[in-house]
Short mmCIF file of C-alpha atoms and ligand atoms in Angstrom, two decimals:
data_model
loop_
_atom_site.label_atom_id
_atom_site.label_comp_id
_atom_site.label_asym_id
_atom_site.label_seq_id
_atom_site.Cartn_x
_atom_site.Cartn_y
_atom_site.Cartn_z
CA MET A 1 187.70 -33.43 -154.11
CA ILE A 2 185.89 -36.31 -156.20
CA ILE A 3 183.06 -37.90 -154.56
CA SER A 4 181.76 -41.02 -156.00
CA VAL A 5 177.95 -42.26 -154.44
CA ALA A 6 177.86 -45.88 -155.78
CA SER A 7 175.50 -48.61 -154.34
CA GLY A 8 176.04 -52.57 -155.40
CA LYS A 9 172.86 -52.88 -156.66
CA GLY A 10 169.82 -50.41 -157.62
CA GLY A 11 167.08 -49.07 -155.52
CA THR A 12 168.87 -48.21 -152.33
CA GLY A 13 168.64 -44.52 -152.32
CA LYS A 14 171.81 -43.73 -153.93
CA THR A 15 170.32 -41.15 -156.27
CA THR A 16 168.91 -39.08 -152.87
CA VAL A 17 172.20 -39.08 -151.23
CA ALA A 18 173.91 -37.70 -154.36
CA VAL A 19 171.06 -35.02 -154.58
CA ASN A 20 170.67 -34.27 -151.14
CA LEU A 21 174.54 -34.07 -150.28
CA ALA A 22 175.00 -32.20 -153.44
CA LEU A 23 172.04 -29.14 -152.05
CA SER A 24 173.34 -28.99 -148.30
CA ILE A 25 177.10 -28.22 -149.22
CA PRO A 26 178.41 -25.13 -151.08
CA ASN A 27 180.33 -24.79 -154.30
CA VAL A 28 179.29 -28.19 -155.80
CA GLN A 29 179.09 -29.78 -159.43
CA LEU A 30 176.87 -32.71 -159.34
CA LEU A 31 177.62 -35.23 -162.32
CA ASP A 32 175.13 -38.12 -162.82
CA CYS A 33 177.17 -41.14 -164.60
CA ASP A 34 174.26 -43.77 -164.10
CA VAL A 35 174.09 -43.16 -168.22
CA GLU A 36 171.73 -45.84 -168.42
CA GLU A 37 168.86 -44.51 -166.23
CA PRO A 38 169.95 -40.99 -164.89
CA ASN A 39 167.56 -39.59 -162.76
CA ALA A 40 169.00 -36.83 -160.71
CA HIS A 41 168.10 -34.10 -163.13
CA ILE A 42 164.20 -35.16 -161.90
CA PHE A 43 164.83 -33.81 -158.65
CA ILE A 44 167.41 -31.28 -159.50
CA LYS A 45 165.68 -29.96 -162.26
CA PRO A 46 168.57 -28.05 -163.67
CA SER A 47 168.02 -25.76 -166.92
CA ILE A 48 170.23 -27.26 -169.41
CA LYS A 49 172.47 -25.00 -171.45
CA ASN A 50 174.26 -27.18 -173.80
CA ARG A 51 173.51 -31.15 -175.39
CA MET A 52 176.44 -32.77 -176.71
CA PRO A 53 176.06 -36.15 -179.18
CA VAL A 54 178.82 -38.80 -178.34
CA PHE A 55 180.00 -41.12 -180.20
CA ILE A 56 182.28 -44.20 -180.88
CA LEU A 57 183.86 -45.18 -183.83
CA VAL A 58 182.32 -48.74 -185.38
CA PRO A 59 183.65 -50.37 -188.67
CA GLU A 60 182.73 -50.77 -191.46
CA VAL A 61 183.60 -53.08 -194.01
CA ASP A 62 184.30 -52.38 -197.82
CA LYS A 63 183.27 -56.19 -199.48
CA THR A 64 184.67 -55.15 -202.49
CA ARG A 65 188.58 -55.00 -200.90
CA CYS A 66 187.81 -57.59 -198.18
CA ASN A 67 189.20 -60.93 -199.08
CA PHE A 68 187.25 -62.94 -196.21
CA CYS A 69 190.19 -64.02 -194.63
CA GLY A 70 188.56 -63.50 -190.83
CA LYS A 71 191.56 -61.91 -189.32
CA CYS A 72 189.06 -58.81 -188.01
CA LYS A 73 186.93 -61.31 -186.33
CA GLU A 74 189.80 -63.39 -184.85
CA VAL A 75 191.19 -60.48 -183.31
CA CYS A 76 187.42 -59.07 -181.99
CA ALA A 77 187.16 -59.38 -178.01
CA TYR A 78 183.08 -58.73 -178.53
CA ASN A 79 182.26 -61.15 -180.79
CA ALA A 80 180.73 -57.64 -182.67
CA ILE A 81 182.16 -59.08 -186.52
CA ALA A 82 181.26 -62.54 -188.56
CA VAL A 83 183.12 -63.21 -191.28
CA LEU A 84 181.45 -65.92 -193.38
CA LYS A 85 182.40 -67.63 -196.69
CA LYS A 86 181.34 -64.17 -198.69
CA ASP A 87 179.92 -62.18 -196.30
CA VAL A 88 181.29 -59.98 -193.32
CA LEU A 89 178.84 -58.68 -190.91
CA VAL A 90 178.85 -56.33 -188.01
CA PHE A 91 177.52 -56.45 -185.15
CA LYS A 92 177.30 -52.69 -184.09
CA GLU A 93 175.57 -52.95 -180.82
CA LEU A 94 178.36 -55.11 -179.41
CA CYS A 95 181.23 -53.44 -180.86
CA HIS A 96 183.22 -51.46 -178.03
CA GLY A 97 185.41 -49.20 -180.63
CA CYS A 98 188.60 -50.59 -179.81
CA GLY A 99 189.54 -50.41 -183.56
CA ALA A 100 191.85 -53.78 -183.31
CA CYS A 101 190.08 -54.78 -186.60
CA ALA A 102 190.47 -51.71 -188.75
CA TYR A 103 194.05 -52.11 -187.98
CA LEU A 104 194.64 -55.13 -188.70
CA CYS A 105 192.89 -55.91 -191.65
CA PRO A 106 195.57 -56.52 -194.33
CA GLU A 107 193.33 -55.43 -197.06
CA GLY A 108 192.21 -52.02 -196.03
CA ALA A 109 189.07 -53.02 -195.97
CA ILE A 110 187.47 -51.39 -192.86
CA LYS A 111 186.92 -48.03 -192.46
CA GLU A 112 185.76 -46.68 -188.92
CA VAL A 113 182.70 -44.60 -188.96
CA ASN A 114 181.01 -42.60 -186.14
CA LYS A 115 178.16 -44.11 -184.43
CA GLU A 116 176.47 -41.60 -181.89
CA ILE A 117 175.56 -43.85 -178.51
CA GLY A 118 173.93 -41.01 -176.27
CA PHE A 119 174.87 -37.59 -175.49
CA VAL A 120 175.72 -35.34 -172.48
CA GLU A 121 173.82 -32.45 -171.14
CA ILE A 122 175.43 -29.79 -169.05
CA GLY A 123 173.35 -27.15 -167.09
CA GLU A 124 173.00 -25.13 -163.56
CA LYS A 125 170.43 -24.64 -160.73
CA ASP A 126 171.10 -22.19 -158.61
CA ASN A 127 174.69 -22.06 -157.66
CA LEU A 128 174.91 -26.11 -158.61
CA GLN A 129 176.82 -27.44 -161.48
CA PHE A 130 175.27 -30.06 -163.33
CA ALA A 131 176.10 -32.58 -166.23
CA HIS A 132 174.66 -35.95 -166.78
CA GLY A 133 174.88 -38.25 -169.91
CA LYS A 134 172.02 -40.26 -171.21
CA LEU A 135 172.91 -43.98 -173.54
CA LYS A 136 170.38 -44.39 -176.33
CA ILE A 137 167.74 -46.69 -176.11
CA GLY A 138 169.49 -50.44 -176.83
CA GLU A 139 172.80 -49.17 -176.65
CA ALA A 140 175.45 -51.19 -174.21
CA MET A 141 178.47 -49.08 -174.43
CA SER A 142 178.33 -46.74 -171.43
CA PRO A 143 181.99 -46.46 -170.46
CA PRO A 144 182.69 -44.64 -173.25
CA LEU A 145 179.85 -41.89 -172.17
CA ILE A 146 180.67 -42.12 -168.62
CA LYS A 147 184.09 -40.99 -170.14
CA ALA A 148 182.77 -37.89 -171.74
CA VAL A 149 180.34 -36.81 -168.67
CA LYS A 150 183.31 -36.98 -166.76
CA GLN A 151 185.00 -34.60 -169.17
CA TYR A 152 182.98 -31.98 -168.11
CA MET A 153 184.24 -32.02 -164.42
CA ASN A 154 185.34 -28.98 -162.76
CA PRO A 155 188.13 -29.64 -160.68
CA THR A 156 187.40 -26.04 -158.76
CA ARG A 157 184.78 -27.33 -157.09
CA THR A 158 183.72 -30.21 -154.71
CA VAL A 159 182.41 -32.78 -157.51
CA ILE A 160 179.58 -35.37 -156.42
CA VAL A 161 179.37 -38.45 -158.68
CA ASP A 162 176.13 -40.46 -159.16
CA ILE A 163 177.44 -43.90 -160.13
CA PRO A 164 175.79 -46.41 -161.70
CA PRO A 165 174.40 -49.79 -159.65
CA GLY A 166 176.25 -52.86 -159.61
CA THR A 167 180.19 -53.73 -159.85
CA SER A 168 180.77 -54.20 -163.51
CA CYS A 169 182.42 -52.25 -166.08
CA PRO A 170 180.77 -48.86 -166.17
CA VAL A 171 181.12 -48.81 -162.46
CA ILE A 172 184.80 -48.91 -162.32
CA GLU A 173 184.71 -46.20 -165.72
CA ALA A 174 182.80 -43.71 -163.32
CA ILE A 175 184.56 -44.04 -159.89
CA LYS A 176 188.10 -44.21 -161.21
CA ARG A 177 190.09 -41.32 -160.00
CA SER A 178 187.29 -40.43 -157.14
CA ASP A 179 189.31 -38.89 -153.42
CA TYR A 180 186.33 -40.93 -151.53
CA CYS A 181 183.41 -43.09 -152.47
CA VAL A 182 180.33 -43.37 -150.51
CA LEU A 183 178.09 -46.70 -150.82
CA VAL A 184 174.45 -46.85 -150.08
CA THR A 185 172.92 -49.98 -148.63
CA GLU A 186 170.35 -51.39 -146.80
CA PRO A 187 169.95 -53.08 -144.03
CA THR A 188 168.58 -56.26 -145.22
CA PRO A 189 170.41 -59.88 -147.02
CA PHE A 190 170.45 -59.00 -150.22
CA GLY A 191 171.43 -55.21 -149.51
CA LEU A 192 174.35 -56.64 -147.40
CA TYR A 193 174.96 -59.44 -149.71
CA ASP A 194 175.49 -56.53 -153.00
CA LEU A 195 177.08 -54.11 -150.43
CA ILE A 196 180.36 -56.60 -149.73
CA LEU A 197 180.86 -57.08 -153.51
CA ALA A 198 181.04 -53.43 -153.59
CA ILE A 199 183.57 -53.16 -151.06
CA GLU A 200 185.78 -55.73 -152.71
CA VAL A 201 185.67 -53.47 -156.10
CA ILE A 202 186.66 -50.53 -153.66
CA ARG A 203 189.10 -51.98 -151.71
CA LYS A 204 191.06 -53.24 -155.50
CA LEU A 205 190.67 -49.49 -156.66
CA LYS A 206 192.12 -48.40 -153.56
CA ILE A 207 189.71 -45.37 -152.61
CA PRO A 208 188.59 -44.70 -149.12
CA PHE A 209 185.15 -45.15 -148.40
CA GLY A 210 182.39 -44.98 -146.07
CA VAL A 211 178.79 -46.51 -145.98
CA VAL A 212 175.51 -44.97 -145.53
CA ILE A 213 172.54 -47.17 -144.37
CA ASN A 214 168.84 -46.01 -146.13
CA ARG A 215 165.86 -47.15 -144.56
CA ALA A 216 168.18 -48.02 -141.12
CA ASP A 217 165.11 -48.96 -138.99
CA LEU A 218 163.93 -51.44 -141.43
CA GLY A 219 165.96 -54.57 -141.75
CA ASN A 220 168.38 -56.20 -139.26
CA ARG A 221 171.57 -54.94 -137.56
CA LYS A 222 173.88 -57.08 -139.96
CA THR A 223 174.93 -54.30 -142.00
CA GLU A 224 176.43 -52.20 -139.09
CA ASP A 225 177.78 -55.20 -137.17
CA TYR A 226 179.95 -56.16 -140.70
CA CYS A 227 180.97 -52.58 -141.20
CA HIS A 228 181.94 -52.55 -136.99
CA LYS A 229 183.84 -55.95 -138.00
CA GLU A 230 185.55 -54.52 -140.93
CA ASN A 231 186.29 -51.20 -139.54
CA ILE A 232 184.53 -48.93 -141.98
CA PRO A 233 182.95 -46.13 -141.25
CA ILE A 234 179.09 -45.71 -141.14
CA LEU A 235 178.85 -41.90 -142.35
CA MET A 236 174.95 -41.92 -141.95
CA LYS A 237 171.55 -43.64 -140.93
CA ILE A 238 169.15 -42.66 -142.87
CA PRO A 239 165.21 -43.41 -141.33
CA PHE A 240 162.44 -45.19 -143.23
CA LYS A 241 160.02 -42.18 -143.09
CA LYS A 242 156.86 -41.78 -144.86
CA GLU A 243 157.46 -38.09 -145.57
CA ILE A 244 161.05 -39.17 -147.31
CA ALA A 245 159.21 -41.83 -149.61
CA LYS A 246 156.44 -39.32 -150.35
CA ALA A 247 158.75 -36.57 -151.21
CA TYR A 248 160.72 -38.88 -153.00
CA SER A 249 157.88 -40.30 -155.36
CA ARG A 250 157.22 -36.75 -156.07
CA GLY A 251 160.70 -35.78 -157.49
CA GLU A 252 161.03 -33.54 -154.31
CA ILE A 253 164.55 -33.43 -152.36
CA ILE A 254 164.44 -34.94 -148.77
CA ILE A 255 166.31 -31.42 -147.19
CA GLU A 256 163.71 -29.29 -148.72
CA THR A 257 160.91 -31.15 -147.36
CA LEU A 258 162.47 -31.74 -144.10
CA PRO A 259 164.94 -29.18 -143.74
CA GLU A 260 166.24 -30.62 -140.14
CA TYR A 261 168.06 -33.37 -142.98
CA LYS A 262 169.98 -30.72 -144.17
CA LYS A 263 173.02 -30.35 -141.39
CA SER A 264 172.90 -34.54 -141.30
CA PHE A 265 174.44 -34.28 -145.31
CA GLN A 266 176.91 -31.29 -144.08
CA GLN A 267 178.05 -33.82 -141.13
CA LEU A 268 178.29 -36.88 -143.77
CA PHE A 269 180.22 -34.31 -145.80
CA SER A 270 182.72 -33.06 -142.76
CA LYS A 271 183.07 -37.12 -142.34
CA ILE A 272 184.72 -37.50 -145.42
CA GLY A 273 186.94 -34.45 -145.18
CA THR A 274 188.53 -35.85 -141.89
CA MET B 1 173.14 -83.56 -197.29
CA LYS B 2 174.38 -82.25 -193.92
CA ILE B 3 172.28 -80.67 -191.54
CA CYS B 4 172.78 -79.37 -188.04
CA VAL B 5 170.72 -80.22 -184.76
CA THR B 6 171.43 -78.60 -181.51
CA SER B 7 171.53 -81.20 -178.69
CA GLN B 8 171.64 -81.63 -175.24
CA GLY B 9 174.05 -84.91 -175.58
CA ASP B 10 176.42 -86.19 -178.04
CA ASN B 11 174.80 -88.90 -179.72
CA LEU B 12 171.84 -89.22 -182.05
CA ASP B 13 169.43 -89.80 -179.03
CA SER B 14 170.16 -86.99 -177.21
CA GLN B 15 167.35 -84.23 -176.83
CA VAL B 16 167.28 -81.06 -178.84
CA ASP B 17 168.74 -78.72 -176.98
CA PRO B 18 166.33 -75.49 -177.35
CA ARG B 19 168.92 -72.87 -177.51
CA PHE B 20 170.92 -72.03 -180.47
CA GLY B 21 174.17 -69.95 -179.56
CA ARG B 22 174.78 -71.42 -176.26
CA CYS B 23 173.33 -74.98 -176.69
CA GLN B 24 175.15 -77.82 -174.97
CA TYR B 25 176.44 -79.48 -178.67
CA PHE B 26 175.72 -78.91 -182.45
CA ILE B 27 175.31 -82.79 -184.48
CA ILE B 28 176.20 -82.51 -187.67
CA VAL B 29 174.60 -85.12 -189.54
CA ASP B 30 174.14 -86.67 -192.94
CA THR B 31 170.50 -87.16 -193.73
CA ASP B 32 171.52 -89.91 -196.29
CA THR B 33 173.94 -92.16 -194.32
CA LEU B 34 172.97 -90.17 -190.92
CA GLU B 35 176.88 -90.53 -189.79
CA PHE B 36 177.50 -87.89 -187.41
CA GLU B 37 179.82 -85.43 -186.06
CA ALA B 38 179.43 -84.11 -182.17
CA ILE B 39 180.55 -80.77 -181.74
CA GLN B 40 181.07 -79.40 -178.19
CA ASN B 41 179.52 -75.75 -178.12
CA PRO B 42 182.77 -73.30 -177.04
CA ASN B 43 180.48 -70.64 -177.08
CA ILE B 44 178.23 -71.64 -174.18
CA ASP B 45 179.94 -69.22 -171.19
CA ALA B 46 180.87 -66.30 -174.39
CA MET B 47 180.49 -63.00 -172.27
CA GLY B 48 178.50 -62.06 -175.56
CA GLY B 49 178.00 -62.92 -179.11
CA ALA B 50 177.41 -66.27 -178.39
CA GLY B 51 174.99 -66.48 -181.64
CA ILE B 52 177.34 -64.84 -183.33
CA GLN B 53 179.94 -67.08 -182.91
CA SER B 54 178.24 -69.97 -182.94
CA GLY B 55 176.36 -68.69 -186.37
CA GLN B 56 179.59 -69.17 -187.98
CA LEU B 57 181.03 -72.27 -186.68
CA ILE B 58 177.96 -73.31 -188.18
CA ALA B 59 177.97 -71.71 -191.25
CA GLY B 60 181.60 -72.93 -191.53
CA LYS B 61 180.69 -76.60 -191.53
CA GLN B 62 179.00 -76.54 -194.84
CA VAL B 63 175.53 -77.31 -193.70
CA LYS B 64 172.23 -76.64 -195.63
CA ALA B 65 169.60 -76.06 -192.50
CA VAL B 66 170.09 -75.63 -188.55
CA LEU B 67 167.36 -77.25 -186.61
CA THR B 68 167.05 -75.86 -182.99
CA GLY B 69 164.30 -74.65 -180.91
CA ASN B 70 165.16 -70.86 -180.74
CA VAL B 71 167.40 -68.55 -182.68
CA GLY B 72 168.08 -64.52 -181.47
CA PRO B 73 168.21 -62.19 -184.01
CA ASN B 74 172.08 -61.91 -184.33
CA ALA B 75 172.82 -65.78 -185.12
CA PHE B 76 169.44 -65.91 -187.84
CA GLN B 77 171.49 -62.76 -189.43
CA THR B 78 175.10 -64.56 -189.28
CA LEU B 79 173.23 -68.08 -190.35
CA GLN B 80 171.34 -66.28 -193.18
CA ALA B 81 174.34 -64.48 -194.51
CA GLY B 82 176.41 -67.99 -194.32
CA GLY B 83 173.41 -69.64 -196.56
CA VAL B 84 172.15 -71.48 -193.75
CA GLU B 85 168.39 -72.37 -193.88
CA VAL B 86 167.13 -71.88 -189.93
CA ILE B 87 164.06 -74.28 -188.72
CA VAL B 88 162.97 -73.55 -185.16
CA GLY B 89 160.39 -74.77 -182.55
CA VAL B 90 161.94 -78.19 -182.85
CA SER B 91 162.02 -80.57 -179.99
CA GLY B 92 162.31 -84.32 -179.33
CA SER B 93 165.38 -86.31 -179.95
CA VAL B 94 167.94 -85.67 -182.76
CA LYS B 95 167.32 -88.98 -184.82
CA GLU B 96 163.49 -88.17 -184.61
CA ILE B 97 163.96 -84.37 -185.91
CA VAL B 98 166.32 -85.81 -188.48
CA GLU B 99 163.38 -88.47 -189.72
CA LYS B 100 161.04 -85.68 -189.49
CA TYR B 101 163.12 -83.37 -191.56
CA LYS B 102 163.99 -85.98 -194.50
CA LYS B 103 160.18 -86.41 -194.57
CA GLY B 104 159.58 -82.49 -195.40
CA GLU B 105 157.88 -81.83 -192.44
CA LEU B 106 159.96 -78.71 -190.82
CA LYS B 107 159.77 -75.45 -192.68
CA PRO B 108 162.60 -73.02 -192.48
CA THR B 109 161.68 -69.29 -190.88
CA ASP B 110 161.98 -65.88 -192.30
CA ASN B 111 162.76 -64.46 -189.08
CA PRO B 112 163.97 -65.32 -185.57
CA SER B 113 162.13 -66.74 -182.89
CA VAL B 114 163.65 -64.59 -179.68
CA GLY B 115 164.60 -61.47 -178.83
CA ARG B 116 168.88 -60.75 -177.70
CA LYS B 117 170.65 -62.57 -174.88
CA PHE B 118 167.63 -65.25 -174.78
CA GLY B 119 170.22 -67.96 -174.34
CA MET B 120 172.29 -66.35 -171.38
CA GLY B 121 171.57 -67.60 -167.69
CA GLN B 122 169.90 -70.82 -168.46
CA LYS B 123 171.90 -73.92 -167.95
S1 SF4 C 1 190.32 -58.76 -191.94
FE1 SF4 C 1 189.80 -57.33 -193.57
S2 SF4 C 1 189.80 -58.47 -195.30
FE2 SF4 C 1 190.11 -60.16 -193.89
S3 SF4 C 1 188.00 -60.71 -193.72
FE3 SF4 C 1 188.18 -58.83 -192.00
S4 SF4 C 1 187.52 -56.89 -193.28
FE4 SF4 C 1 187.87 -58.75 -194.46
S1 SF4 C 2 186.41 -52.03 -183.15
FE1 SF4 C 2 187.18 -53.43 -181.75
S2 SF4 C 2 184.85 -53.95 -180.76
FE2 SF4 C 2 184.72 -53.30 -182.54
S3 SF4 C 2 184.64 -54.84 -184.32
FE3 SF4 C 2 186.47 -53.89 -184.22
S4 SF4 C 2 187.64 -55.30 -183.01
FE4 SF4 C 2 185.63 -55.56 -182.50
#
């Protein structure tokens, strides 16, 4: 079973939920697909066994063969190529590596070369299997890297996927093919707004989902009311506790600092299963 | 000689638009006759690469220089490759800018004036 842990915006406690859930149930693999800012490893502290660079193919133009016809720039949906009177420029940081330009160049002037966009690391902590990806600084193409992390998915285990925040392409890539999605939110007006956006996306992907309300006692009741009205299960409510905030800031895990929470996360898991 | 001024409106009395890639209009002016062409910028809402697209558009107009508020690195590179001089930091009406340029008061820059994505999210 593949369980995604997502949130409409950053800072809601998504990673906290993913990590504590992963450590509360048996036979788990945790995949951190939040490749722009992976931080599950800070809490898990896995021993890393392997590190693999990830590449995409980007065009390189042989200017001696190019006749500056402009076909490559017309076909590029991402404005990653500029054709001037006597020059062709490739903006590698905008290129999605789709290969269209090389395919369509009438002069065969475009060769595709590898560009490293980041790496995947795999490791383990006790019985927990772990993998994450890290995008290079300044690199914007996270979907290919997310795909690379997911290639290490172990289907014999319960897989928990930490999804990047937001509702854009990387989120879709990371969430795809999940059996269930846990949406983490805060009971504030902004939190609810972002939650509703995230729910729209999950509904389109036809993935069953439920909501975890973090810092549940700090906001208002609107989030709960919304979930009831929409018939969305509230899987868990995590209160705001100084101990939890402190543990988090020290890179510690809730269920280790406050062991009574282990049961709550197990209940969360059993609600997903049924 | 033709130059291009980024503009908030479609005539010579309009104010300069401080963004290059996502400006409202490009005004292509003949500095001798003050004849001009106003091009509505098709790249305002481009997801990314607005500066590159605008750079190619302007380079294709055979202008000697672009006068604007700010230019990001990608647009700058594109304009340079197209042989267009880049003059940044200008403000006022298009007409005033053209006059200043003719008097030789404005000098091209060798560097982009802002980081990437500068013009994003401004309307
Ligand atoms: S399509 Fe090929 S020949 Fe045409 S401008 Fe691009 S690289 Fe040059
Ligand atoms: S590979 Fe695709 S995205 Fe990259 S420059 Fe070519 S057409 Fe554009």
